[in-house]
Phi, psi and omega in degrees: 000129179274141179240130181294158180299322180295321179291322177300316180300318180297317180294319179296314179299317180299320180295319180295317180299315180297318180297314180295316180299321179295320179295317180296320179295318179298317180297323177299319180293318181297325179298333184265001185244134178258120182275143172274157179303137178088349179284150175211171179238128177234157178221145179222125178228157180238138173247143184257136173251124182237119179243124176254120178265116183293142177276133177238141177244119183213100177258123185244132175266099186278341170230112195259358186218138174240125186238117176257148170238103186235170184236162174297146180303329183286350185282342185080000178258180184298121179239003176215149181196160173223175187262007185298331180264011180066021175227090001281175181278146183278176170296145177234131181237150177223136177267104181263009182273200182240020180210151175295152185235147161261131185242128175253161175213160171195160177258145183273349179196164180292150180275321182248150182287330187275350180222148177256163179274149355280150181210151177290354178281350182214105188228166180217165168196162176287137187301141182295334188274010183241122180292338181289352177282346181268147176271108183271339187223013182178189182218150006280156180276169172295161181281108186249004172232151185303129185226144181301133178296127184275170177256359174224157186306123183226138181299123179246323182232126180250128172062048178292123186291150173256357183289133180303138181092346179221025186246019178234143176206177184234152170248111180282147179236140176237125182234136179227123180289125179283160177301146176066017178287127177299152177286165179123174180286137178242126186226137169216165180242140176245128178260130176250132178230127178251133177230154180305132179280160176206184186302320177265117186302337183260005190291339180247011184266000000 
C-alpha cells in the first residue's frame, strides 16, 4: 500500500509526540521514586518483520509440436509409433512458477477421421525420464502408462515440482493409424492447464 508524503509526515509527527509524552511521563515518575544503590531500569521490546512471498503459476510448453510420419495399415509399412524413443520427440513442459502444479490435458478434436475420441489410436502418458511423474506422497499418481487422450480436462501430472533441476518433464504421445483412414495431414490440439497442487490432487480441478 502506498502512503502519500503528507500522510507519512503526519505519522512521523504523531510518533514523536507519543515518544516525547512518554518520556515526560517517565521522568515525572522517576522524580517521585528514590533509587537504592545499584538499582537500574532496563527495557526490552520486540518488533516483528513479516514477509509475504506471492505465489506465481507459470506452466511453459518448451516443445509445442509432435509430428508423426505414418502409413495406412494395409501398406505393410509403419502405421503406429510413439515418442518414447524421441523419434519423434514428445511434448516438453517446464514449471517456471513458485509452487508445485497439478496439470490437466485434453484434445479439442479427434486426430483421425475413422475414430472418435477417446480411442486407443491416440494416447498419452507422462514421460518415463521424469521423476516428477511418480506419486511420492499420495494418490492419484500422474498418468505413467499410455492412456486414451480425453475430450475434457483430465489430471495427467500430479504435483509437478517448481524446484530448479526437477521442474521439467515430457508428455509422450502414441498414435496408430486406423483402418481405412484417408491419406493427408491429421491435426489436433492438446490443451495443458496447470493449477497449484495441494494434498488432494483434485482440490483445484
